[in-house]
Short mmCIF file of N, CA and C in Angstrom, two decimals:
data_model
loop_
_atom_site.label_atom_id
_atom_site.label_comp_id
_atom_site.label_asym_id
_atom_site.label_seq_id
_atom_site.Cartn_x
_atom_site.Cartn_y
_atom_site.Cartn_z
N UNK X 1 0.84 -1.18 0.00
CA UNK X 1 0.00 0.00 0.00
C UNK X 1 0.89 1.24 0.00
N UNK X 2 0.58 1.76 -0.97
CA UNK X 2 0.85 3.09 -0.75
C UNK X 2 0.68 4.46 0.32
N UNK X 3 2.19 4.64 0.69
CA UNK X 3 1.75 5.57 2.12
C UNK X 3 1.37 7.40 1.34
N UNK X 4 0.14 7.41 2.39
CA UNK X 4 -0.41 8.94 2.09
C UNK X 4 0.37 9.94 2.62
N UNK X 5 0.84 11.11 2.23
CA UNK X 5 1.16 12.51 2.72
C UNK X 5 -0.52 13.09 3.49
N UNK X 6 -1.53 12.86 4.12
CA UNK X 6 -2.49 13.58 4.59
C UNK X 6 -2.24 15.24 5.46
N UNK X 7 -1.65 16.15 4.58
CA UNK X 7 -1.47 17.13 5.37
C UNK X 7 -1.97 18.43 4.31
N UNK X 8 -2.49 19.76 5.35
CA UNK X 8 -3.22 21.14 4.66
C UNK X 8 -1.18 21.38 3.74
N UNK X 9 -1.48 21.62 2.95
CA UNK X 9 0.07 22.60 1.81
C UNK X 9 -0.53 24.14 1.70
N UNK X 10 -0.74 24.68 2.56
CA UNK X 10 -1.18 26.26 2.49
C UNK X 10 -0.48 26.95 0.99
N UNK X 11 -0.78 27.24 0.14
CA UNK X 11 -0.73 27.99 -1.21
C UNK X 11 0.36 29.15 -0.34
N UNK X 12 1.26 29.29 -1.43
CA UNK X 12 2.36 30.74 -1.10
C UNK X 12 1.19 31.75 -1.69
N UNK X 13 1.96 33.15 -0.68
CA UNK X 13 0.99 34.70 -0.99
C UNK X 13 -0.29 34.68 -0.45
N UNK X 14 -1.11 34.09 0.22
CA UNK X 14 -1.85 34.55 0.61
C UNK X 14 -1.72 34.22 2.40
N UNK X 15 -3.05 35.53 3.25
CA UNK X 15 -2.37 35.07 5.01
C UNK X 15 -2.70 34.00 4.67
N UNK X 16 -2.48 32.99 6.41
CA UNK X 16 -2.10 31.62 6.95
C UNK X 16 -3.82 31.19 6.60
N UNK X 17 -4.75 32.51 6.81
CA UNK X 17 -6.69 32.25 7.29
C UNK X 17 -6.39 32.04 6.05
N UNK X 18 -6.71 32.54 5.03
CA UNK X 18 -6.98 32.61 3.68
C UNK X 18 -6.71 31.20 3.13
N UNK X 19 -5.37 31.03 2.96
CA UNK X 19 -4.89 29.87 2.56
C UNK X 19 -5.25 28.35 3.18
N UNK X 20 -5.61 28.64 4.08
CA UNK X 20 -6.24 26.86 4.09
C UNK X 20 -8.29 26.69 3.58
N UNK X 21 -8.06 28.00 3.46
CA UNK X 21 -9.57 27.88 2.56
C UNK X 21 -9.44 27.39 0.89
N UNK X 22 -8.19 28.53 0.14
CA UNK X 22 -8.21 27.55 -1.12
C UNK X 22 -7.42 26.79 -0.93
N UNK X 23 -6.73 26.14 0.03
CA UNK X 23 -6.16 24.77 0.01
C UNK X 23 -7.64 24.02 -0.38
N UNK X 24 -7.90 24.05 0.78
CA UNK X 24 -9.70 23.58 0.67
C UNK X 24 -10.37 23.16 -0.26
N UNK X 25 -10.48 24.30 -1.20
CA UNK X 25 -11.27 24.33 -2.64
C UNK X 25 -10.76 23.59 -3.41
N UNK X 26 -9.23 23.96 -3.53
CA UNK X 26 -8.18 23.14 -4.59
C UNK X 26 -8.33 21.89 -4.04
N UNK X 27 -8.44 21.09 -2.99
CA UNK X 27 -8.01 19.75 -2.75
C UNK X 27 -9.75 19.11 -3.47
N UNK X 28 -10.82 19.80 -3.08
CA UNK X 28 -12.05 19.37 -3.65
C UNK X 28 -11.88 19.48 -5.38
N UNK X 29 -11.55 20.56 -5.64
CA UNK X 29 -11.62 20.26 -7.12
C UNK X 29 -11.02 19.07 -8.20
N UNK X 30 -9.45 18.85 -7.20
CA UNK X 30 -8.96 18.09 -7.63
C UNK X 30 -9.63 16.93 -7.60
N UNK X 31 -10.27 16.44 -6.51
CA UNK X 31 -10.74 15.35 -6.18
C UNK X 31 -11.90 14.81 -7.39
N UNK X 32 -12.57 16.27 -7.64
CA UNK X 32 -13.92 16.56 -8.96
C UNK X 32 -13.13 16.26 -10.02
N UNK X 33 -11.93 16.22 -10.59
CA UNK X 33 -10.98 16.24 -11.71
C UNK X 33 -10.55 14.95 -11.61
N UNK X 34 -10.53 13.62 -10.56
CA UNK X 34 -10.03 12.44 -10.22
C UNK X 34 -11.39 11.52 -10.79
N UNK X 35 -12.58 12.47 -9.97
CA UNK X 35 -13.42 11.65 -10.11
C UNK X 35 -14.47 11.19 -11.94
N UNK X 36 -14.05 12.21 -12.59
CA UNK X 36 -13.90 12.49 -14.37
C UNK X 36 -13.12 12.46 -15.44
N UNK X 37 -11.82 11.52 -14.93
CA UNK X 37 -10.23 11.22 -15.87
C UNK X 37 -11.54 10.02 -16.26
N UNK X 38 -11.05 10.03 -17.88
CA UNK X 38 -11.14 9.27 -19.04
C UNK X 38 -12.94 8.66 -19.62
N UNK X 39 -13.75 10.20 -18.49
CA UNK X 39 -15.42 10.13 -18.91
C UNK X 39 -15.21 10.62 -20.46
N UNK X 40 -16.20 9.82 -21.51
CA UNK X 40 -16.39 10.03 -22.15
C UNK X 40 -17.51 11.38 -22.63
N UNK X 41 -17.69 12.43 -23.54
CA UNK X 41 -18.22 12.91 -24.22
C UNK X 41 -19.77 12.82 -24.07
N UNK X 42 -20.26 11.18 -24.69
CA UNK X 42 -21.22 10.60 -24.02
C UNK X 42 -21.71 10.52 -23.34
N UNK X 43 -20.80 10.06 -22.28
CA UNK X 43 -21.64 9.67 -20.33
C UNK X 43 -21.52 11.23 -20.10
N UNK X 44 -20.83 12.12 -20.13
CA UNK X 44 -21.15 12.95 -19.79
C UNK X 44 -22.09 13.93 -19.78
N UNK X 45 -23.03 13.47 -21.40
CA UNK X 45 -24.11 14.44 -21.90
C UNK X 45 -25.58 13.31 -21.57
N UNK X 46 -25.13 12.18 -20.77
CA UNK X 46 -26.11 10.76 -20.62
C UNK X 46 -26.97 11.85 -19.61
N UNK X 47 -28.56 11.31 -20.18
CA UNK X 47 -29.32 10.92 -18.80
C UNK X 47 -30.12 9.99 -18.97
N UNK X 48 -31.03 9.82 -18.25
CA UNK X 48 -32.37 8.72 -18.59
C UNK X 48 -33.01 9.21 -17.59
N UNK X 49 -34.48 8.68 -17.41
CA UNK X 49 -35.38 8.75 -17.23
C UNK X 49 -35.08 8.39 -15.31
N UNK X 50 -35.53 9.26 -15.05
CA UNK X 50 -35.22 9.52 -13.02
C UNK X 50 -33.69 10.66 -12.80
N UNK X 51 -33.44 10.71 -14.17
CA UNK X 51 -31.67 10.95 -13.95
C UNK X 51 -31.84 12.72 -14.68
N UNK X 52 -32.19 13.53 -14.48
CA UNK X 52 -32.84 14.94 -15.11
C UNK X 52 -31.66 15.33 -15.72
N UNK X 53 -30.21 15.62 -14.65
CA UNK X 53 -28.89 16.07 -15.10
C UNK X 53 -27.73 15.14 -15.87
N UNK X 54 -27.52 15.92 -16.27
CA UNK X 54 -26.11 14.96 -17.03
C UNK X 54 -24.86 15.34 -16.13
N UNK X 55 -24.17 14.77 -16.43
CA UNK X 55 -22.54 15.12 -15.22
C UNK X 55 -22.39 16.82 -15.93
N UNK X 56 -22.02 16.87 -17.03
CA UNK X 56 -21.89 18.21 -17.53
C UNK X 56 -22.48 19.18 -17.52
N UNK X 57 -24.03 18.98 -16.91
CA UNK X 57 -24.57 19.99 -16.53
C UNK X 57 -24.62 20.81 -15.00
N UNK X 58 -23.78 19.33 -14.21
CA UNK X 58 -23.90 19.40 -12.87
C UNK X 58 -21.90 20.40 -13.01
N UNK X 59 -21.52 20.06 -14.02
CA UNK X 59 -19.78 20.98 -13.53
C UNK X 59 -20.27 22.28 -14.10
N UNK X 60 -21.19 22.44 -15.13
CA UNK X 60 -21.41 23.73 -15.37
C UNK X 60 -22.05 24.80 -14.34
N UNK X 61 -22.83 23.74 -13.58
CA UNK X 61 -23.56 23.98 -12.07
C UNK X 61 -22.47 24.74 -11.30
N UNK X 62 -21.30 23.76 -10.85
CA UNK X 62 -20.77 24.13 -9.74
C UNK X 62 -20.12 25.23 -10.00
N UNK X 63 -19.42 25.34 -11.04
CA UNK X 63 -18.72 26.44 -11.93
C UNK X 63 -19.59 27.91 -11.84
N UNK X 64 -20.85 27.91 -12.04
CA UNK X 64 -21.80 28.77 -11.81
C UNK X 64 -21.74 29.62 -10.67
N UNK X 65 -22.13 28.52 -10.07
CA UNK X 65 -22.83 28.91 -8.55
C UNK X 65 -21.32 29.14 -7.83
N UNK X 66 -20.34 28.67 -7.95
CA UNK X 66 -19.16 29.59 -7.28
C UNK X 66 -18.28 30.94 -7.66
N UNK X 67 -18.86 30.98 -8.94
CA UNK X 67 -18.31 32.42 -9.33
C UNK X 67 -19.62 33.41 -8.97
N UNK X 68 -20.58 32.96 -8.97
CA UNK X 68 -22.08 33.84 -8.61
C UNK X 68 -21.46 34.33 -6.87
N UNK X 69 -21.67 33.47 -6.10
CA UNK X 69 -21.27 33.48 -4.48
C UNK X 69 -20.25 33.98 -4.65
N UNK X 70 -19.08 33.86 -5.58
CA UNK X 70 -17.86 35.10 -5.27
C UNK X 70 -18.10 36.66 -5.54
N UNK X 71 -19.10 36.85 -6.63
CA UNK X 71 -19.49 37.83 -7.37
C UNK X 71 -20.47 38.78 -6.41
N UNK X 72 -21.33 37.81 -6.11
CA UNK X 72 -22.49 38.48 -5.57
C UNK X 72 -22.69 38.64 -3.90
N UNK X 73 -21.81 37.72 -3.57
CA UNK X 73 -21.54 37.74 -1.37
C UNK X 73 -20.74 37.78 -1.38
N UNK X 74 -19.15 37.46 -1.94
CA UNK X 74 -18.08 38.31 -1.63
C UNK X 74 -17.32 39.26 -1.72
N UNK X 75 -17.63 39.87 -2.68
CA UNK X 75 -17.10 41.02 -3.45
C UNK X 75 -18.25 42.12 -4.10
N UNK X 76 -19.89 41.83 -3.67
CA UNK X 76 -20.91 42.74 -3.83
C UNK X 76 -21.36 43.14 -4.95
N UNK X 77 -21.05 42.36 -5.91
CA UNK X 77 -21.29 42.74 -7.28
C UNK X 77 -22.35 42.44 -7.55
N UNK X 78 -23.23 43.34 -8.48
CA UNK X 78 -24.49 42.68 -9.54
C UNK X 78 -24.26 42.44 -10.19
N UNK X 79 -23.19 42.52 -10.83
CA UNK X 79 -23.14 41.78 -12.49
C UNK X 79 -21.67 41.21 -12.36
N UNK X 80 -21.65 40.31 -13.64
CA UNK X 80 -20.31 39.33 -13.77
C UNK X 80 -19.27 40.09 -14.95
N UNK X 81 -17.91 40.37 -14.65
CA UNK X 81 -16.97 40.92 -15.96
C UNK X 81 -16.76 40.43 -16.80
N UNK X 82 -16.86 40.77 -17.90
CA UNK X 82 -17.27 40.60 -19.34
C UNK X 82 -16.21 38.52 -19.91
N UNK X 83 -15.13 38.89 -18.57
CA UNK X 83 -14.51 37.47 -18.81
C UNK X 83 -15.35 36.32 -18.16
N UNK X 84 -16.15 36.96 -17.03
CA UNK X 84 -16.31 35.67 -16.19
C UNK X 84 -18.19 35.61 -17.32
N UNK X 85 -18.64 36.12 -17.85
CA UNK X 85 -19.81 35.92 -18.80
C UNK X 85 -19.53 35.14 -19.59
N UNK X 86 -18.54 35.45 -20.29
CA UNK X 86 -18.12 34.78 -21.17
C UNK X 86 -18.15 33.18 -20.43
N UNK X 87 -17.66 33.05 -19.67
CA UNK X 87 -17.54 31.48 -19.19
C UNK X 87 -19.06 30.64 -18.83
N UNK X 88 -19.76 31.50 -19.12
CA UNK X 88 -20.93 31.17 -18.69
C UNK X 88 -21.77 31.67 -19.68
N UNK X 89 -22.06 31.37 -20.79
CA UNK X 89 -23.16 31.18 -22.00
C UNK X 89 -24.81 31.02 -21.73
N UNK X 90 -24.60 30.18 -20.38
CA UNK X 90 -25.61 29.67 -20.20
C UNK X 90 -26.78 30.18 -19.10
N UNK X 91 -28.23 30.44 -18.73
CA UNK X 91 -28.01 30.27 -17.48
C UNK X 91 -28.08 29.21 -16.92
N UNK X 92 -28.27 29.46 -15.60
CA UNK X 92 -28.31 28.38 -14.45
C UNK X 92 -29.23 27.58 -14.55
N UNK X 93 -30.66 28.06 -14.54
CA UNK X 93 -31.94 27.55 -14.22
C UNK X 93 -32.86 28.11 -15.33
N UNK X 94 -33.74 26.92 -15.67
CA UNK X 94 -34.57 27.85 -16.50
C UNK X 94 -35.84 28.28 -15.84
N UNK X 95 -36.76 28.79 -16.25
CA UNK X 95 -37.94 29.20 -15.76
C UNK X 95 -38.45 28.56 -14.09
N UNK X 96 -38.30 27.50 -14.94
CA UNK X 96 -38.98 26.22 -13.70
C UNK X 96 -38.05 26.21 -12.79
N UNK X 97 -36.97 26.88 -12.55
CA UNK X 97 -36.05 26.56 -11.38
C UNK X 97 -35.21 25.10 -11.76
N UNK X 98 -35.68 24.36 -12.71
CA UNK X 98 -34.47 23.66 -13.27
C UNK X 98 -32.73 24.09 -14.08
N UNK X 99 -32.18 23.02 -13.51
CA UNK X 99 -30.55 23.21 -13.99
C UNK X 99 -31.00 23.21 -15.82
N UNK X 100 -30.25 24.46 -16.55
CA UNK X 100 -30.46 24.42 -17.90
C UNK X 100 -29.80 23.22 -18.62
N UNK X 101 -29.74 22.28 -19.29
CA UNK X 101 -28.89 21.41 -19.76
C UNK X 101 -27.73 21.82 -20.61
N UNK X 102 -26.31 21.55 -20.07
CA UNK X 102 -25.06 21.99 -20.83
C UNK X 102 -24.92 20.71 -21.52
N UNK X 103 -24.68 20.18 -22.84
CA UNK X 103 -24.26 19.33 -23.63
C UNK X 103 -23.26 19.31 -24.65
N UNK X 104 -22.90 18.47 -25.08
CA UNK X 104 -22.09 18.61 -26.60
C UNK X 104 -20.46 19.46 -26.10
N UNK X 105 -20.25 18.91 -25.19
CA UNK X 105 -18.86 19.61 -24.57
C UNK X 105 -17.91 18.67 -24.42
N UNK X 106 -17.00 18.12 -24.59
CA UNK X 106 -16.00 17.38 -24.21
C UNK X 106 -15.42 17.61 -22.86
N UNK X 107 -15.10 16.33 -22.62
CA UNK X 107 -14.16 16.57 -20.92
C UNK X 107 -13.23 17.62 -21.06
N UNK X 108 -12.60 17.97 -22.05
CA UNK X 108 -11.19 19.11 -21.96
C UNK X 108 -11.75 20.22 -21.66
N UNK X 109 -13.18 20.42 -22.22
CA UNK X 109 -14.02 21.86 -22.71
C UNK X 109 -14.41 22.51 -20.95
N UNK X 110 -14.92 20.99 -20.28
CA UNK X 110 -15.17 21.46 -18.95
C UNK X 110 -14.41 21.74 -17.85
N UNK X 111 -13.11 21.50 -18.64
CA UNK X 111 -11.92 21.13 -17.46
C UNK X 111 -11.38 22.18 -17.15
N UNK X 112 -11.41 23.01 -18.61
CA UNK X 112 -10.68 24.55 -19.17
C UNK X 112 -12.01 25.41 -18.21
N UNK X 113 -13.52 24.83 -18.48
CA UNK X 113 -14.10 26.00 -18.12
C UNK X 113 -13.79 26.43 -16.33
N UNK X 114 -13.73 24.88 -15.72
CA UNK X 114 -13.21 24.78 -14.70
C UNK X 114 -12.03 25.42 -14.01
N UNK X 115 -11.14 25.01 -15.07
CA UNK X 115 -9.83 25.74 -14.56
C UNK X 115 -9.27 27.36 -14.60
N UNK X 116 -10.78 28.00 -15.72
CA UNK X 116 -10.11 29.41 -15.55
C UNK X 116 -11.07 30.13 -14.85
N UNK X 117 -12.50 29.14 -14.58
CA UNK X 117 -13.32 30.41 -13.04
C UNK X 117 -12.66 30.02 -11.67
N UNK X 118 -11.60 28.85 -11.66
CA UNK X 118 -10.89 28.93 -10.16
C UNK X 118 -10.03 29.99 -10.41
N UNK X 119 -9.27 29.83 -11.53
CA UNK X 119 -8.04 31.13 -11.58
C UNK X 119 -8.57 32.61 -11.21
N UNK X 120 -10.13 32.53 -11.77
CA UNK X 120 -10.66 34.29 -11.18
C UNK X 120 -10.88 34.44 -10.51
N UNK X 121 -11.46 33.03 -9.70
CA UNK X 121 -11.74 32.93 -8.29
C UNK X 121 -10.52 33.37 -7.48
N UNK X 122 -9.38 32.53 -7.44
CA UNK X 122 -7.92 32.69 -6.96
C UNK X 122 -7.49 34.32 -7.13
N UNK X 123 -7.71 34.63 -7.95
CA UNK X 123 -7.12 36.02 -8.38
C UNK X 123 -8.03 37.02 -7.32
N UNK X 124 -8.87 36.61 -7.34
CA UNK X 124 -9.98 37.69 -6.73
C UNK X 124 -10.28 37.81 -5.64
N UNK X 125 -9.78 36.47 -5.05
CA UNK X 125 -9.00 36.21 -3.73
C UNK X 125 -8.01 36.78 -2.92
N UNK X 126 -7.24 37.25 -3.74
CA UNK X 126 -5.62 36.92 -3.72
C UNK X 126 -5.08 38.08 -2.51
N UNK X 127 -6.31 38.99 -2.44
CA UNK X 127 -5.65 40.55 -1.17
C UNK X 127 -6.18 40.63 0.15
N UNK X 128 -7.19 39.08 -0.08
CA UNK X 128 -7.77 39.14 1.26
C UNK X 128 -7.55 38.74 2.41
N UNK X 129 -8.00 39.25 3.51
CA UNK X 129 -6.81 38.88 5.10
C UNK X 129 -8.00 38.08 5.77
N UNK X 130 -7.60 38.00 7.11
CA UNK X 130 -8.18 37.31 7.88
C UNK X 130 -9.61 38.07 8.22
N UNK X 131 -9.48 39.61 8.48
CA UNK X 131 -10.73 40.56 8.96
C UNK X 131 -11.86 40.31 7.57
N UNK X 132 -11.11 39.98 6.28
CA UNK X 132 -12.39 39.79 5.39
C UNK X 132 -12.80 39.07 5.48
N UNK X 133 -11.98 37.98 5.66
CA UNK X 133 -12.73 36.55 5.63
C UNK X 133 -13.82 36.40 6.56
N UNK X 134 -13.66 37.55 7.70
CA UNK X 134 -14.75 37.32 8.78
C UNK X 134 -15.64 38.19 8.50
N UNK X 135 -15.40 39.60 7.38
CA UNK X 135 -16.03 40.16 8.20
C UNK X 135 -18.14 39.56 7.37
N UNK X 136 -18.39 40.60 8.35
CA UNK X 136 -20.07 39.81 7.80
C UNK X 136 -20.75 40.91 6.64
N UNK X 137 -21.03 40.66 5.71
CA UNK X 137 -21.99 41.28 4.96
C UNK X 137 -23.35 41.19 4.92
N UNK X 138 -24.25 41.99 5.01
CA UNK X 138 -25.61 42.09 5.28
C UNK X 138 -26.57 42.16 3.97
N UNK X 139 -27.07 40.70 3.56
CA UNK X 139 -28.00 41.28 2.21
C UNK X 139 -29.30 41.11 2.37
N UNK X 140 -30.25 41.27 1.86
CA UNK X 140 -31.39 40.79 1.48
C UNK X 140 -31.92 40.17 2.52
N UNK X 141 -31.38 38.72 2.10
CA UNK X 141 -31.84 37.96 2.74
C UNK X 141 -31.41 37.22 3.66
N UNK X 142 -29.89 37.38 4.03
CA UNK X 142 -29.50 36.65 5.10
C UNK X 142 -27.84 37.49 5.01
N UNK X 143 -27.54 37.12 6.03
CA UNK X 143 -26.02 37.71 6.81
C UNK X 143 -25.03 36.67 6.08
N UNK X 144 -23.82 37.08 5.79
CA UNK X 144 -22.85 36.16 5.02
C UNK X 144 -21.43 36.89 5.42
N UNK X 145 -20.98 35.59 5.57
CA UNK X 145 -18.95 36.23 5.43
C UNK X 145 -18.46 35.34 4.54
N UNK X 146 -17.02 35.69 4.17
CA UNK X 146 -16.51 35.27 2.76
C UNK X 146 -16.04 33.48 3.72
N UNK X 147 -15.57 33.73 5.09
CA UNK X 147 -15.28 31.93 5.34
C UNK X 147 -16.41 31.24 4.97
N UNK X 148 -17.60 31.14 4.97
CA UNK X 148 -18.79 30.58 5.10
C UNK X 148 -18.90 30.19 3.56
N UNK X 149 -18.95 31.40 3.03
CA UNK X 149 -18.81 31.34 1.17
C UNK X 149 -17.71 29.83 0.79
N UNK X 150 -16.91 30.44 1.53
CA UNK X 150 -15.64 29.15 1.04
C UNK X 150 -16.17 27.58 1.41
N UNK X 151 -16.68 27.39 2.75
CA UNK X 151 -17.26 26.60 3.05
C UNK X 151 -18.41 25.43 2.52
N UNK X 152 -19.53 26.77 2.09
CA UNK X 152 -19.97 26.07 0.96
C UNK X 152 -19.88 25.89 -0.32
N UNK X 153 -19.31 26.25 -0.62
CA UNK X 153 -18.44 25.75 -2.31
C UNK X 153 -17.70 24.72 -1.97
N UNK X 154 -17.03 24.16 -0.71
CA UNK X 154 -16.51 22.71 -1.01
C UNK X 154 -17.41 21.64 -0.77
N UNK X 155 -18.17 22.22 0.00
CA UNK X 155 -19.48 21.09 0.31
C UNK X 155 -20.32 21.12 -0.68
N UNK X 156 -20.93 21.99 -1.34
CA UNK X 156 -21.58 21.68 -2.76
C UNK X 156 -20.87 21.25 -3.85
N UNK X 157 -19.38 21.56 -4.12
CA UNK X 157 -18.86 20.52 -5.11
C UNK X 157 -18.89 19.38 -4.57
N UNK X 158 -18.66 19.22 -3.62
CA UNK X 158 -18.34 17.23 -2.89
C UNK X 158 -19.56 17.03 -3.07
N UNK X 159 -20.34 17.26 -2.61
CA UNK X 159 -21.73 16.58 -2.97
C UNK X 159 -22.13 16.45 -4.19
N UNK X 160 -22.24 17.38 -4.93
CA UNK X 160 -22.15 17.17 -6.97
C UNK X 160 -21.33 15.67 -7.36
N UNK X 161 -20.35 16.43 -6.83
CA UNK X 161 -19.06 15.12 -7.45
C UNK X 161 -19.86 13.61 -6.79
N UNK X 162 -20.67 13.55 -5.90
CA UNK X 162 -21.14 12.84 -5.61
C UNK X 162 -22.38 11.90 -6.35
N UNK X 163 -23.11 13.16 -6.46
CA UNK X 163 -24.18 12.64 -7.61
C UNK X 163 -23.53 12.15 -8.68
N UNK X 164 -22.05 12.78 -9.28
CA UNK X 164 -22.60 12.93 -11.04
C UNK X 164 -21.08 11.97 -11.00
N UNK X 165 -20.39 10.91 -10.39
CA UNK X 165 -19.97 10.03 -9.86
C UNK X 165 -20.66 8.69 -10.26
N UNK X 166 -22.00 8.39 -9.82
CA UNK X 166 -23.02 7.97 -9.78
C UNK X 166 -23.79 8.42 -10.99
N UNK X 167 -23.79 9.35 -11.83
CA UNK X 167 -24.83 8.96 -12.45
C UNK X 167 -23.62 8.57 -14.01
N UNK X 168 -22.30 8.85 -13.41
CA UNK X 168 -20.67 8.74 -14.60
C UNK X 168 -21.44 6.92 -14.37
N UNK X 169 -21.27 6.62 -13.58
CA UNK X 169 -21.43 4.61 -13.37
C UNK X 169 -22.56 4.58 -14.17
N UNK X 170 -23.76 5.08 -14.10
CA UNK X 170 -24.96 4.30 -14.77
C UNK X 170 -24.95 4.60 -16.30
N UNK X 171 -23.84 5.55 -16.37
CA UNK X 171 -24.14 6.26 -17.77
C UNK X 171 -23.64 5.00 -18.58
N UNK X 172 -22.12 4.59 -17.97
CA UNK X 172 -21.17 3.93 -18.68
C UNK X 172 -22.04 2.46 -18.80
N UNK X 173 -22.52 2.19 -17.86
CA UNK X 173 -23.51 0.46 -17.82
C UNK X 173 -24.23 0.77 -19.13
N UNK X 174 -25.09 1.53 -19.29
CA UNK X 174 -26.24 2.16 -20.15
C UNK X 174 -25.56 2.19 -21.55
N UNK X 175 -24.35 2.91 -21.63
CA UNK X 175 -23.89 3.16 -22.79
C UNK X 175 -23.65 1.63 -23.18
N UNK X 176 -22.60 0.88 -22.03
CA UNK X 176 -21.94 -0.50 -23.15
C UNK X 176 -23.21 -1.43 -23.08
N UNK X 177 -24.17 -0.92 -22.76
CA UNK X 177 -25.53 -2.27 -22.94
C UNK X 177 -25.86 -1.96 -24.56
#
């Protein structure tokens, strides 16, 4: 058996608070990037009947909804910069409060879309101290600080990666039947 290194690698440049949050993120994403080496095209755009999402609609999901929560509770923005739109063609939900279906994308296509809303994420990150991370912002509808933000973005990717894990298995049964 192979022996594990199990330890936080705090990212250089940012404080000590900061950095074990995108340690955090980064160790989940990677894990989302472990759990999708060598999905096909196919299983990825698969559903059937009980199964609404496809895996690719669920990374376009997470991809979404963490640049939205950076955009809109951590940094106060109403609108997204003309780069981070661009990454996002789509919306989220349609009418019905359903996930819109992303298809016809290849694993590289989602990997890239993946890898450059963490980089804006990271970037946009990159000046904040410990007092931001705490401090609280007051919206609408509920009280928020940027740790909490971080928080749930690794727990809603782990859980995604969870579903669409599971629905990568039924796709592949389905496909070679």
């Amino acid at each position: 058996m192979t022996r594990r290194d199990l330890q936080i690698e705090r990212p250089e440049g940012s404080e000590p608070e900061v950095s074990v949050w995108v340690w955090l993120l980064e160790d989940t994403r990677d894990r989302t990037k472990q759990a999708l080496e060598g999905i096909s095209t196919k299983a990825l755009d698969w559903t059937s009947e009980g199964i609404v999402n496809s895996v690719g609609t669920f990374l376009y999901h997470v991809v979404a909804i963490e640049l939205d929560w950076l955009y809109a509770d951590v940094l106060g923005r109403s609108d997204f910069p003309e780069e981070v739109a661009a990454l996002l063609p789509h919306d989220v939900r349609d009418e019905d409060g359903v996930l819109v279906p992303v298809c016809e994308l290849d694993l590289d296509g989602h990997l890239r879309r993946m890898d450059a809303a963490r980089a804006i994420f990271l970037r946009e990150l990159r000046n904040l101290n410990k007092e931001d991370m705490r401090r609280v912002r007051h919206l609408s509808d509920y009280d928020v600080t940027t740790e909490w933000v971080m928080h749930h973005l690794a727990q809603h990717e782990a859980e995604h990666r969870g579903q669409l894990m599971e629905i990568r298995q039924l796709a592949e049964q389905a496909i070679e039947d």
